[in-house]
Short mmCIF file of C-alpha atoms and ligand atoms in Angstrom, two decimals:
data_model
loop_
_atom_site.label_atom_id
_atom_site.label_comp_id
_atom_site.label_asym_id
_atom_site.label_seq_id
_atom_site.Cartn_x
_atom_site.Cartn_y
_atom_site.Cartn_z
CA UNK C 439 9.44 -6.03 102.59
CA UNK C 440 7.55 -3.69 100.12
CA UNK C 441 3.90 -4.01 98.77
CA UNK C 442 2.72 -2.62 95.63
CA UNK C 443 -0.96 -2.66 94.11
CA UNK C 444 -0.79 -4.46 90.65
CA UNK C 445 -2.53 -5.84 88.05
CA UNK C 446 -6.03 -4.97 87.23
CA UNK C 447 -6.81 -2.66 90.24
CA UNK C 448 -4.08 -0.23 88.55
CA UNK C 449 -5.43 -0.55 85.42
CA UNK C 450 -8.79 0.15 85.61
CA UNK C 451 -8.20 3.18 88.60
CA UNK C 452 -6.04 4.94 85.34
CA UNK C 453 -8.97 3.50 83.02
CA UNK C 454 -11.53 5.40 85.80
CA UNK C 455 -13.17 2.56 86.07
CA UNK C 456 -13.90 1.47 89.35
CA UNK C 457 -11.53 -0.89 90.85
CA UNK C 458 -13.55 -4.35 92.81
CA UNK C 459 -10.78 -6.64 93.45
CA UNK C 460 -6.85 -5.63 94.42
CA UNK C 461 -4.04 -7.83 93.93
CA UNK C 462 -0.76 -7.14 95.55
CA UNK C 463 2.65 -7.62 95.17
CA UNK C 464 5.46 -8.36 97.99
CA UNK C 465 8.94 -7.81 97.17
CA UNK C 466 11.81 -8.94 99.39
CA UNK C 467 9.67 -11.26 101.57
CA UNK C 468 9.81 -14.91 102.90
CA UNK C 469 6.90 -17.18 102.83
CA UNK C 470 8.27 -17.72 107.24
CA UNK C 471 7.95 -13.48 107.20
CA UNK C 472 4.59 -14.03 105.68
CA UNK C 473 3.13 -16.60 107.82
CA UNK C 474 4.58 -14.81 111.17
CA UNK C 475 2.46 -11.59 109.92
CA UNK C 476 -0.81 -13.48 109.91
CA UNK C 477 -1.11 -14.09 105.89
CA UNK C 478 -2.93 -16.87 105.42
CA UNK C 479 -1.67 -19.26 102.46
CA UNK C 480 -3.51 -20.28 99.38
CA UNK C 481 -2.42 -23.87 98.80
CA UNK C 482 0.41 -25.44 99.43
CA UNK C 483 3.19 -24.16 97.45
CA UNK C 484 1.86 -21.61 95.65
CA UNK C 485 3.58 -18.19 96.87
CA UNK C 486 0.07 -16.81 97.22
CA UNK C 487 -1.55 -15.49 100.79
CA UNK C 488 -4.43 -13.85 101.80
CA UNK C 489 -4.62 -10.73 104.09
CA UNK C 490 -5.87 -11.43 107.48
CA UNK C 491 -8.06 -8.71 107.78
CA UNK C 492 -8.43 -7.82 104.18
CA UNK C 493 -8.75 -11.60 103.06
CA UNK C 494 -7.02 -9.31 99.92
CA UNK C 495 -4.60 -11.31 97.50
CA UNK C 496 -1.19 -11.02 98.46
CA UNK C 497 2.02 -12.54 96.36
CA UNK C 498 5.29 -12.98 96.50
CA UNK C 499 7.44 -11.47 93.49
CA UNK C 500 8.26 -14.18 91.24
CA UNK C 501 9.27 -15.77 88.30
CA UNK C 502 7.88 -18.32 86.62
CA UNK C 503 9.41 -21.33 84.69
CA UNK C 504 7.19 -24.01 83.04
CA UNK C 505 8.05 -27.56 82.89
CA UNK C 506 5.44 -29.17 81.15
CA UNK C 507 1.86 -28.79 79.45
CA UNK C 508 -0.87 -26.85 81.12
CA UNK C 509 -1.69 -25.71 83.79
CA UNK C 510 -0.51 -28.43 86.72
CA UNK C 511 2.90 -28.00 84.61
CA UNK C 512 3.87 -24.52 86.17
CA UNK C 513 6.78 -24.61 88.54
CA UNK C 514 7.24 -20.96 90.86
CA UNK C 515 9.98 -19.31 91.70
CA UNK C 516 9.66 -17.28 94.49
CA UNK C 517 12.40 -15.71 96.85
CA UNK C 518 13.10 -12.86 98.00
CA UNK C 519 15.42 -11.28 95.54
CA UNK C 520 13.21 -11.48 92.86
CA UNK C 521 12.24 -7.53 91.97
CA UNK C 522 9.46 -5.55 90.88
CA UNK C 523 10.45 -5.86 87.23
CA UNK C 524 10.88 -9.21 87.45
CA UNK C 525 7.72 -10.18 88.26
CA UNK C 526 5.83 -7.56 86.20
CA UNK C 527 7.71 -8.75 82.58
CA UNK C 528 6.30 -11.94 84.04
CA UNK C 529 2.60 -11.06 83.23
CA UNK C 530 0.54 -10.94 80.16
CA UNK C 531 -0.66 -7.61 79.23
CA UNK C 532 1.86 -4.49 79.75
CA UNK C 533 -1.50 -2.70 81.01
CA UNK C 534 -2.12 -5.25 83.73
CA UNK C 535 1.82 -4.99 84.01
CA UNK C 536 1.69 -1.78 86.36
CA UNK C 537 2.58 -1.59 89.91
CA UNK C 538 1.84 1.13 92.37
CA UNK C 539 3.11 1.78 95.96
CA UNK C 540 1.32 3.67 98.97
CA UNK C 541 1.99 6.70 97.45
CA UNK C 542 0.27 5.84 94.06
CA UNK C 543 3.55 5.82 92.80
CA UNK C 544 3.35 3.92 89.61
CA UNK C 545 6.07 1.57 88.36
CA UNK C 546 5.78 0.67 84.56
CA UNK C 547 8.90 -0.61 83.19
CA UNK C 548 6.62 -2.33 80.21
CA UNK C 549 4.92 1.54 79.16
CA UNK C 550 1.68 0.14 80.18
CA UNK C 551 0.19 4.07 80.76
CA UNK C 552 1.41 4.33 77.07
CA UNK C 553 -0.21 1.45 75.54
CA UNK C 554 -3.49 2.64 78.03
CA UNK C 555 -3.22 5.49 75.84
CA UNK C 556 -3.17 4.09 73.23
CA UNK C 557 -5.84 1.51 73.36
CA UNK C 558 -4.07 -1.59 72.82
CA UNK C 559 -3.47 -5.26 74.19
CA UNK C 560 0.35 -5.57 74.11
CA UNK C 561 1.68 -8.75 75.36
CA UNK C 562 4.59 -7.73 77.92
CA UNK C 563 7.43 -10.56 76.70
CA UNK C 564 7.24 -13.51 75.11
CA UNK C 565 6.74 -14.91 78.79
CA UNK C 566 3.12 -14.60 77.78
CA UNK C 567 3.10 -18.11 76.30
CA UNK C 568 3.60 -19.58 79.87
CA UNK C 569 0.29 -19.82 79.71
CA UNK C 570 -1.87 -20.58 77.08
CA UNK C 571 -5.17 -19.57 79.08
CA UNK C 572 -3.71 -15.90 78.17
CA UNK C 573 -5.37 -16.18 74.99
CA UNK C 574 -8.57 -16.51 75.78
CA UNK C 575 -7.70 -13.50 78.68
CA UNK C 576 -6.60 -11.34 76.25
CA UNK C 577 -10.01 -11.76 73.75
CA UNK C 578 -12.24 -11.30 76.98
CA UNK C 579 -10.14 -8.06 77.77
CA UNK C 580 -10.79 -6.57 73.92
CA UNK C 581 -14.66 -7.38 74.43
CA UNK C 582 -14.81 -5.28 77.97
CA UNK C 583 -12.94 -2.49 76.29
CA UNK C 584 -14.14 -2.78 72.41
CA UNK C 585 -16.58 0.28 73.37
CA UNK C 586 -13.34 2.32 74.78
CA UNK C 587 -11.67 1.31 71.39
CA UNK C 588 -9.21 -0.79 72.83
CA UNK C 589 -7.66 -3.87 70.22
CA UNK C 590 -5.06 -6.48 69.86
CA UNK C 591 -1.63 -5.13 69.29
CA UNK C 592 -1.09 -7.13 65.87
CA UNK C 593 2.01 -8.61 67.44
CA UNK C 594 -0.01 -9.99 70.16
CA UNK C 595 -2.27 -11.56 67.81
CA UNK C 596 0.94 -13.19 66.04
CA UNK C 597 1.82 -14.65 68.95
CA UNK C 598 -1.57 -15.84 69.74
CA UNK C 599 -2.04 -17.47 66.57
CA UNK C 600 1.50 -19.38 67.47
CA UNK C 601 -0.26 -20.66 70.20
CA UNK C 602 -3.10 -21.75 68.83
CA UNK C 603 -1.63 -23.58 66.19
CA UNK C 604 0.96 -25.21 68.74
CA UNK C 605 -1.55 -27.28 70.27
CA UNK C 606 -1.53 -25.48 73.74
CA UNK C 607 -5.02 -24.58 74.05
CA UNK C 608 -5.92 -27.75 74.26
CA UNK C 609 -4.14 -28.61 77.37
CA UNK C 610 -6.43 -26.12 79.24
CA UNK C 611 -8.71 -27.67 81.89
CA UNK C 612 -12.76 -27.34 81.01
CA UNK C 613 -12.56 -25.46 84.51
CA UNK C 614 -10.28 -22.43 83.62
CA UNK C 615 -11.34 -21.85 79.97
CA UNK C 616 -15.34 -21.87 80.82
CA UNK C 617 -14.08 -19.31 83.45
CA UNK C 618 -12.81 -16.55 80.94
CA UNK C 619 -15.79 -17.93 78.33
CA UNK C 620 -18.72 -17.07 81.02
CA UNK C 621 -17.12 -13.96 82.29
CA UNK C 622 -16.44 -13.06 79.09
CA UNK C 623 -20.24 -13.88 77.55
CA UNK C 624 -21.02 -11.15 80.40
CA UNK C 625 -18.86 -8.42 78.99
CA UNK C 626 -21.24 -5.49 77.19
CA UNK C 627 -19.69 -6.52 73.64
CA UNK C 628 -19.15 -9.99 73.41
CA UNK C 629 -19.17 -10.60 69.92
CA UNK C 630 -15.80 -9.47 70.27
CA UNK C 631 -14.35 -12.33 72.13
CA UNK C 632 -15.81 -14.50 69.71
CA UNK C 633 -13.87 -12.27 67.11
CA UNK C 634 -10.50 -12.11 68.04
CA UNK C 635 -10.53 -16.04 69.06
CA UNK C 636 -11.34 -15.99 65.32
CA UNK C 637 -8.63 -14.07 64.06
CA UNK C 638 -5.88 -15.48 65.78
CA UNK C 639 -7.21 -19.42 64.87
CA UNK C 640 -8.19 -20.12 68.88
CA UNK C 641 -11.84 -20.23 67.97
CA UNK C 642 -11.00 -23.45 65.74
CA UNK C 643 -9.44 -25.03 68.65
CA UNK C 644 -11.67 -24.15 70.81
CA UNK C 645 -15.10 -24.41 69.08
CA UNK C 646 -14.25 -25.87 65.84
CA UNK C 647 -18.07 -26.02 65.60
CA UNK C 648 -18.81 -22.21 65.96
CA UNK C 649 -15.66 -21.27 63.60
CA UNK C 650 -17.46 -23.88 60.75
CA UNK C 651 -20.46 -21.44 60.88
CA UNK C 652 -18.56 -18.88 59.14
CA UNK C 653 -18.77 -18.97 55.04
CA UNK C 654 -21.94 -20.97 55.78
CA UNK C 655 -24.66 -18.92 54.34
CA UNK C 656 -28.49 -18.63 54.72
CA UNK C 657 -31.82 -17.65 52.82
CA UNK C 658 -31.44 -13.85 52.00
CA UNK C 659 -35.07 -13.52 52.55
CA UNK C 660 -34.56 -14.54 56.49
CA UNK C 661 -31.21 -13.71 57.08
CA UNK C 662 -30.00 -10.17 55.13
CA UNK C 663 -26.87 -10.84 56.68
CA UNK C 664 -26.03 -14.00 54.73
CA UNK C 665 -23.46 -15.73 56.89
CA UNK C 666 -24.12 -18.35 59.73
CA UNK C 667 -20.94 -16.91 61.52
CA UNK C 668 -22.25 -13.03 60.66
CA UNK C 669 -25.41 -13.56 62.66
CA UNK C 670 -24.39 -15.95 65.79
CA UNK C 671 -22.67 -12.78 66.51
CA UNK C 672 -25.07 -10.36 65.54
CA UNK C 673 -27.25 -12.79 68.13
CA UNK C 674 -25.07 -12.50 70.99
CA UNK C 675 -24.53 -8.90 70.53
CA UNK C 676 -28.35 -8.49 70.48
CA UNK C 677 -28.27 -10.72 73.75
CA UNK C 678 -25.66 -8.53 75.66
CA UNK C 679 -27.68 -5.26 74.61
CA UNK C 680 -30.45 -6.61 76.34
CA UNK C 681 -28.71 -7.07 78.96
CA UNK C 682 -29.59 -11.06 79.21
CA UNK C 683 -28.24 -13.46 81.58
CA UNK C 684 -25.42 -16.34 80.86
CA UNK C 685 -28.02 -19.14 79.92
CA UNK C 686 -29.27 -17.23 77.02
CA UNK C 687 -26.33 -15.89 76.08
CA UNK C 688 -24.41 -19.49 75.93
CA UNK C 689 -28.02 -20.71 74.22
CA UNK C 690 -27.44 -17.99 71.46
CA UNK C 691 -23.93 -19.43 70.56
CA UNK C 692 -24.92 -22.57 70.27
CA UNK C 693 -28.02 -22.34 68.97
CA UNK C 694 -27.21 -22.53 64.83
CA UNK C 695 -24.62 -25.27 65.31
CA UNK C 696 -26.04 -27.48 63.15
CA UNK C 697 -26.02 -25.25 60.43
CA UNK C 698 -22.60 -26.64 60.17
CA UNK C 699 -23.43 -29.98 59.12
CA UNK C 700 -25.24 -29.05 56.23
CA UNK C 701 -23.64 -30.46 52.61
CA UNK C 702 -22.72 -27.61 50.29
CA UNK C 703 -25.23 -28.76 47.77
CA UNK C 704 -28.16 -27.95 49.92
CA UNK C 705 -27.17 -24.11 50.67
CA UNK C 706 -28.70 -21.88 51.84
CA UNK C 707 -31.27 -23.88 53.02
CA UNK C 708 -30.57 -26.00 56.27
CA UNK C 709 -33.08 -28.50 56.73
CA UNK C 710 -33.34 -30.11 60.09
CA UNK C 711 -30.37 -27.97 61.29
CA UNK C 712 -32.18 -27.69 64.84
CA UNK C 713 -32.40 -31.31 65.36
CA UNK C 714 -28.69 -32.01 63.58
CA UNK C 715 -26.82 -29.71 65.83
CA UNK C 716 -27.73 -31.26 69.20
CA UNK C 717 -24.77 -33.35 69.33
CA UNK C 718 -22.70 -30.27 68.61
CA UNK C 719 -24.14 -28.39 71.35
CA UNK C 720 -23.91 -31.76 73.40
CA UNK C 721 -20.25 -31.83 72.71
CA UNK C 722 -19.18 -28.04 73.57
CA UNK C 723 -21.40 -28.01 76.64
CA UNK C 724 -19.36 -31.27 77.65
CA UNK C 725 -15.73 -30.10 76.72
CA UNK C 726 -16.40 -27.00 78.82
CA UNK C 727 -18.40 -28.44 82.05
CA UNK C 728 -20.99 -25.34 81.37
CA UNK C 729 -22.72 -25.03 84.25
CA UNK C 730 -26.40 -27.22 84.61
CA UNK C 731 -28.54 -24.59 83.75
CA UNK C 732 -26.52 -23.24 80.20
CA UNK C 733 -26.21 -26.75 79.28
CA UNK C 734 -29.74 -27.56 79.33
CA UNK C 735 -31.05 -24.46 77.57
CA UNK C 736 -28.76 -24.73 75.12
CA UNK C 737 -30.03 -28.33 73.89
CA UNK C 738 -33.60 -26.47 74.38
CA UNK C 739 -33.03 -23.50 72.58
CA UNK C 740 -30.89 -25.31 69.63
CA UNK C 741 -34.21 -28.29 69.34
CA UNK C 742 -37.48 -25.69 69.40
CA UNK C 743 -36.28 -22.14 68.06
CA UNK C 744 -37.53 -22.29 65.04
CA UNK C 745 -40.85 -23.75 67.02
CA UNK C 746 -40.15 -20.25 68.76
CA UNK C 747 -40.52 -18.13 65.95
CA UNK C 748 -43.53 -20.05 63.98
CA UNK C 749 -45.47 -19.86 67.66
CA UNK C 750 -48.28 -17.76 65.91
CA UNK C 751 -48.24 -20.89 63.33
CA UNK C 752 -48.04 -23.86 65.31
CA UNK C 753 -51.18 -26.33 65.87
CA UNK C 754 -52.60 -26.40 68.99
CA UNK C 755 -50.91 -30.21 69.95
CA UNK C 756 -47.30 -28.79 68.65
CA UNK C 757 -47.75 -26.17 70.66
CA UNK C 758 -48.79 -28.37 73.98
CA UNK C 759 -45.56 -30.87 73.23
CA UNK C 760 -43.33 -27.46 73.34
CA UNK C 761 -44.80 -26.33 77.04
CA UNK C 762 -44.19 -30.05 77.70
CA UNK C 763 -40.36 -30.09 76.80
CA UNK C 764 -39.86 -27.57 78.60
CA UNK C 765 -41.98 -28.57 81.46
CA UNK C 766 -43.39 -24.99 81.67
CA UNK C 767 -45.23 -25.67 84.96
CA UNK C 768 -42.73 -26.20 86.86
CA UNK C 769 -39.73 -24.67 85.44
CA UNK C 770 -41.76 -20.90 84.37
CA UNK C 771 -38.15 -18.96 84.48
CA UNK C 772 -36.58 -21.46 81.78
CA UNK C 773 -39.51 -21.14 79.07
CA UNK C 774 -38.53 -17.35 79.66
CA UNK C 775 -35.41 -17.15 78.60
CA UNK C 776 -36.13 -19.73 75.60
CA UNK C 777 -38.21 -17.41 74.62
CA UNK C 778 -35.24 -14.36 75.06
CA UNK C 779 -33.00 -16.29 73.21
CA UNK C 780 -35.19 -16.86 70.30
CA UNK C 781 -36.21 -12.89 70.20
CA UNK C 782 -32.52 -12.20 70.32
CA UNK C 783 -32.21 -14.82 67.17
CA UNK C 784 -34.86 -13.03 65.29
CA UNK C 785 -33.29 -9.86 66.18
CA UNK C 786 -29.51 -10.71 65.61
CA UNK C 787 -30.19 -10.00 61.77
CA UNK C 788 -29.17 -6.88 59.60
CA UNK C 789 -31.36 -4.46 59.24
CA UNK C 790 -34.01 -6.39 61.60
CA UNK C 791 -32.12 -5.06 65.17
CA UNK C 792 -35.90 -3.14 66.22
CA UNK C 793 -38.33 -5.52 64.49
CA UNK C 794 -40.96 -6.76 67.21
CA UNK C 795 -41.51 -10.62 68.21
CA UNK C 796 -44.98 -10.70 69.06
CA UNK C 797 -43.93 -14.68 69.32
CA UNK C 798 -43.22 -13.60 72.81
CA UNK C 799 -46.03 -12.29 73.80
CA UNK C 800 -48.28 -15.18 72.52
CA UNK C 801 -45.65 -18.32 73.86
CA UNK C 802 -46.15 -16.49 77.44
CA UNK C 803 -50.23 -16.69 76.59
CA UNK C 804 -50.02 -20.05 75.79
CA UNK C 805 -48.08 -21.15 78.77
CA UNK C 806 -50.13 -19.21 81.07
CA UNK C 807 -53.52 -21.43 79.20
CA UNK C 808 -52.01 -24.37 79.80
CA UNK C 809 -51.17 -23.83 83.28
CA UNK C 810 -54.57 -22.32 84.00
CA UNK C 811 -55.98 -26.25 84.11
CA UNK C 812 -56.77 -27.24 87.74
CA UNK C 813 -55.79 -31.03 88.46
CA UNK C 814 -57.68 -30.87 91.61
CA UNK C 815 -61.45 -31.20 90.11
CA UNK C 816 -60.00 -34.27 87.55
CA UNK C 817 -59.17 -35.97 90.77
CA UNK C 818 -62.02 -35.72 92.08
CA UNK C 819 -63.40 -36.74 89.12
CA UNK C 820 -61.08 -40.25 90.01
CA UNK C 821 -58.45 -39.91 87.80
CA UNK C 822 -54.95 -41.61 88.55
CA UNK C 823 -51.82 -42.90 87.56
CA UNK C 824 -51.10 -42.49 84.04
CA UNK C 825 -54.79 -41.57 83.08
CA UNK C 826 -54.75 -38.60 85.46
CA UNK C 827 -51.85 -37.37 83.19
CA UNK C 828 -53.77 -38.27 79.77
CA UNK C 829 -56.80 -36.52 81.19
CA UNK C 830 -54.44 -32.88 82.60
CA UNK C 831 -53.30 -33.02 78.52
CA UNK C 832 -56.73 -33.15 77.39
CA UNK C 833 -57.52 -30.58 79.06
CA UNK C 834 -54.82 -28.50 78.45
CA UNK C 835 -54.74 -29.16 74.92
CA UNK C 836 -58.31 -27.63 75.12
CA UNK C 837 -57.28 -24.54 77.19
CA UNK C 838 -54.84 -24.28 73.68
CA UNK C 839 -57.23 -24.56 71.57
CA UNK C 840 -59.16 -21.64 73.26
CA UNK C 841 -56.41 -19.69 73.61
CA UNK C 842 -55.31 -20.39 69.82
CA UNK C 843 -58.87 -19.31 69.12
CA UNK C 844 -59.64 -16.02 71.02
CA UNK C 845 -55.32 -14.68 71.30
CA UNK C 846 -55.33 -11.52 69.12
CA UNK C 847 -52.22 -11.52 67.57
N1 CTP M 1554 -2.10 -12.49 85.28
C1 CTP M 1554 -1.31 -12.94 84.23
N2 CTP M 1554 -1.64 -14.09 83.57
C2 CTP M 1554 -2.75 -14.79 83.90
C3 CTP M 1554 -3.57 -14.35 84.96
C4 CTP M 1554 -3.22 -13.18 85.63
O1 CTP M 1554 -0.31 -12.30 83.90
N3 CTP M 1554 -3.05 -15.91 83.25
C5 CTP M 1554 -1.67 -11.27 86.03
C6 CTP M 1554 -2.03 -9.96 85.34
O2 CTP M 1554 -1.01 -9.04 85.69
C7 CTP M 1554 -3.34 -9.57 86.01
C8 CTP M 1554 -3.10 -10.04 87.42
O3 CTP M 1554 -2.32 -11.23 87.28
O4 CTP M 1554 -3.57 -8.19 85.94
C9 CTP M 1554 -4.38 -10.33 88.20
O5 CTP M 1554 -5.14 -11.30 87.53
P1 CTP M 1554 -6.71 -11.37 87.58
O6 CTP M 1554 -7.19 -10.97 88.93
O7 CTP M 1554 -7.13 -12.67 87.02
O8 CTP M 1554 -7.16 -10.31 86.49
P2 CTP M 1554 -7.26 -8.76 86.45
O9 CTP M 1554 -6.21 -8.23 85.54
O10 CTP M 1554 -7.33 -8.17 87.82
O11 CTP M 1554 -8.58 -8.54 85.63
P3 CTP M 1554 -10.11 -8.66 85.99
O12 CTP M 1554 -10.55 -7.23 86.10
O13 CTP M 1554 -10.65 -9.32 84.79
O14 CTP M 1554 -10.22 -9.47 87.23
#
């Protein structure tokens, strides 16, 4: 039996990046040798164990056959004559297609160092369309390593395209593609995922409603960037250079979708675009199973961010029915991050990267007005019921009007 590091953990130790998770490879093993070592196995018939100290990955060397769409279709071949270079041609990229032994010996039949070297995303063999999820890997890896100047090997790209247009993609389970979309949200540039889904026609199977923003344009005088498509990314690249968390990123995807709709003849102007894209938001938050929390800012952020930016603007009563939708009292962290993701809109334009969003400032003023109101003296006063709730509005309306009043913006 021999074990060798692979995947990722050799990658990013010649990357000098530091290495979190290790995956290894055993050659010339049994699953009975495994088992009578302590391994513990991960699922039924999956060749897969974990270490019983380590609680490491550990897998057989294996090839892999499919037999029908998706995921559930993949049968595994494990035994153990299968070699090193067998399983490694096997996997998707030739950089995650490196083994290593105790020795930091490095095996790379595929000249993964080389393409390392070279900065590019080379598919190993045409084994890579055994699974289609690979696509979407392959755009999160060129968003972590955009700033290292990695890209997609134009061959690659060919054969992603063949995927996409095969139909593939959308055999993938909501579970595994809003895993590489989340993780890949997180990465420092990722614009870039959104990019290369683009160029290789994923993004259209995917999100046919994010790849319709591109070509759509806006008002100059707003948006010096022109194109729908253009900013969503500018917006998400502002997002991940703030360093915000999932939510907002997801909400500043989303949040132009209705731009979409719009008929030709109105360009550039998009009236009601906040309130026409909800179903479109609706829809991708569905197809994925985004978690609770994205889902619901989303919808938020996509209904009230132009409410975001006119804050300074808005009447006193708009102004209370915003805190309201977004039950500000009790939910203080989600108003926050509306209002990130509507600074990151604002900002996600050319030439307006460093402008400032005093909006922010004054929604967080406004919130804190309205939840200055004590309930405790209208009780007293006998309130109940639904009056007790006309009377707290009353009041807070007043604490807006105040606040509208004295706020020196
Ligand atoms: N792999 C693959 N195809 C997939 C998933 C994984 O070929 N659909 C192989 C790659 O060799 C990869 C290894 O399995 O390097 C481990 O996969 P995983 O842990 O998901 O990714 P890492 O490459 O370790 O990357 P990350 O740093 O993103 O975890």
């Amino acid at each position: 039996m021999r074990i060798y590091k692979v995947g990722g953990a050799v990658r990013d130790r010649l990357l000098g990046k530091p290495v979190t998770d290790i995956d290894w490879v055993v050659v010339g093993a049994t699953t009975e040798e495994m088992l009578a070592k302590g391994f513990r196995p991960v699922g039924s018939d999956f060749p897969v164990f974990l270490h019983p100290k380590s609680g490491e990955e550990y897998a057989l060397a294996r090839t892999e056959r499919k037999s029908g769409r998706g995921y559930g279709g993949f049968t595994f071949h494990a035994s153990p004559e299968v070699t090193l270079e067998e399983d490694l041609i096997r996997r998707d990229l030739t950089i995650n297609a490196m083994a290593e032994d105790d020795q930091q010996n490095l095996t790379d039949p595929y000249h993964g160092q080389r393409d390392l070297e070279a900065r590019l995303l080379r598919h190993v063999s045409p084994a890579f369309a055994e699974d289609p999820l690979r696509v979407l890997r392959v755009a999160r890896f060129a968003a972590r390593y955009a700033a290292l100047g990695f890209t997609v090997a134009p061959e690659t790209l060919e054969l992603m395209r063949q995927l996409s247009e095969s139909g593939e993609l959308q055999a993938l389970t909501a579970e595994r593609s809003w895993k590489e979309i989340s993780r890949a949200l997180m990465e420092d540039q990722p614009q870039v995922f959104i990019e290369v889904l683009r160029a290789c026609g994923a993004l259209k199977e995917l999100m046919p409603e994010v790849d319709a923003l591109f070509g759509v344009p806006q008002p100059q005088a707003h948006h010096p960037e022109i194109d729908t498509g253009a900013h969503t990314l500018s917006v998400l690249e502002q997002a991940a250079r703030h360093k915000q968390p999932l939510t907002v990123r997801w909400a500043c995807l989303l949040h132009d979708l209705g731009k979409g709709l719009t008929p030709e003849e109105e360009w550039p102007r998009h009236i009601a675009h906040e309130f026409k894209g909800l179903k479109l938001i609706k829809a991708v938050n569905e197809r994925f199973k985004a978690p609770k929390d994205c889902q619901e800012l989303a919808l938020l952020v996509g209904e009230y961010h132009t409410h975001g930016h006119r804050a300074l603007e808005l009447k006193p009563s708009t102004l209370l029915e915003l805190l309201q939708s977004f039950d500000v009292y009790r939910r203080p962290q989600r108003f926050e991050e509306f209002i990130a993701a509507c600074e990151m809109d604002a900002r996600g334009r050319k030439g307006l990267e460093q402008r400032s969003y005093p909006q922010a400032d004054y929604l967080r003023g406004a919130a804190t007005a309205a939840r200055s109101v004590a309930v405790q003296p209208l009780l007293e006063k006998g309130f109940k019921g639904p009056e007790l709730g006309e009377a707290i509005k009353r009041e807070r309306l007043k604490a807006l009007k105040a606040y509208k009043e004295t706020a020196s913006f």
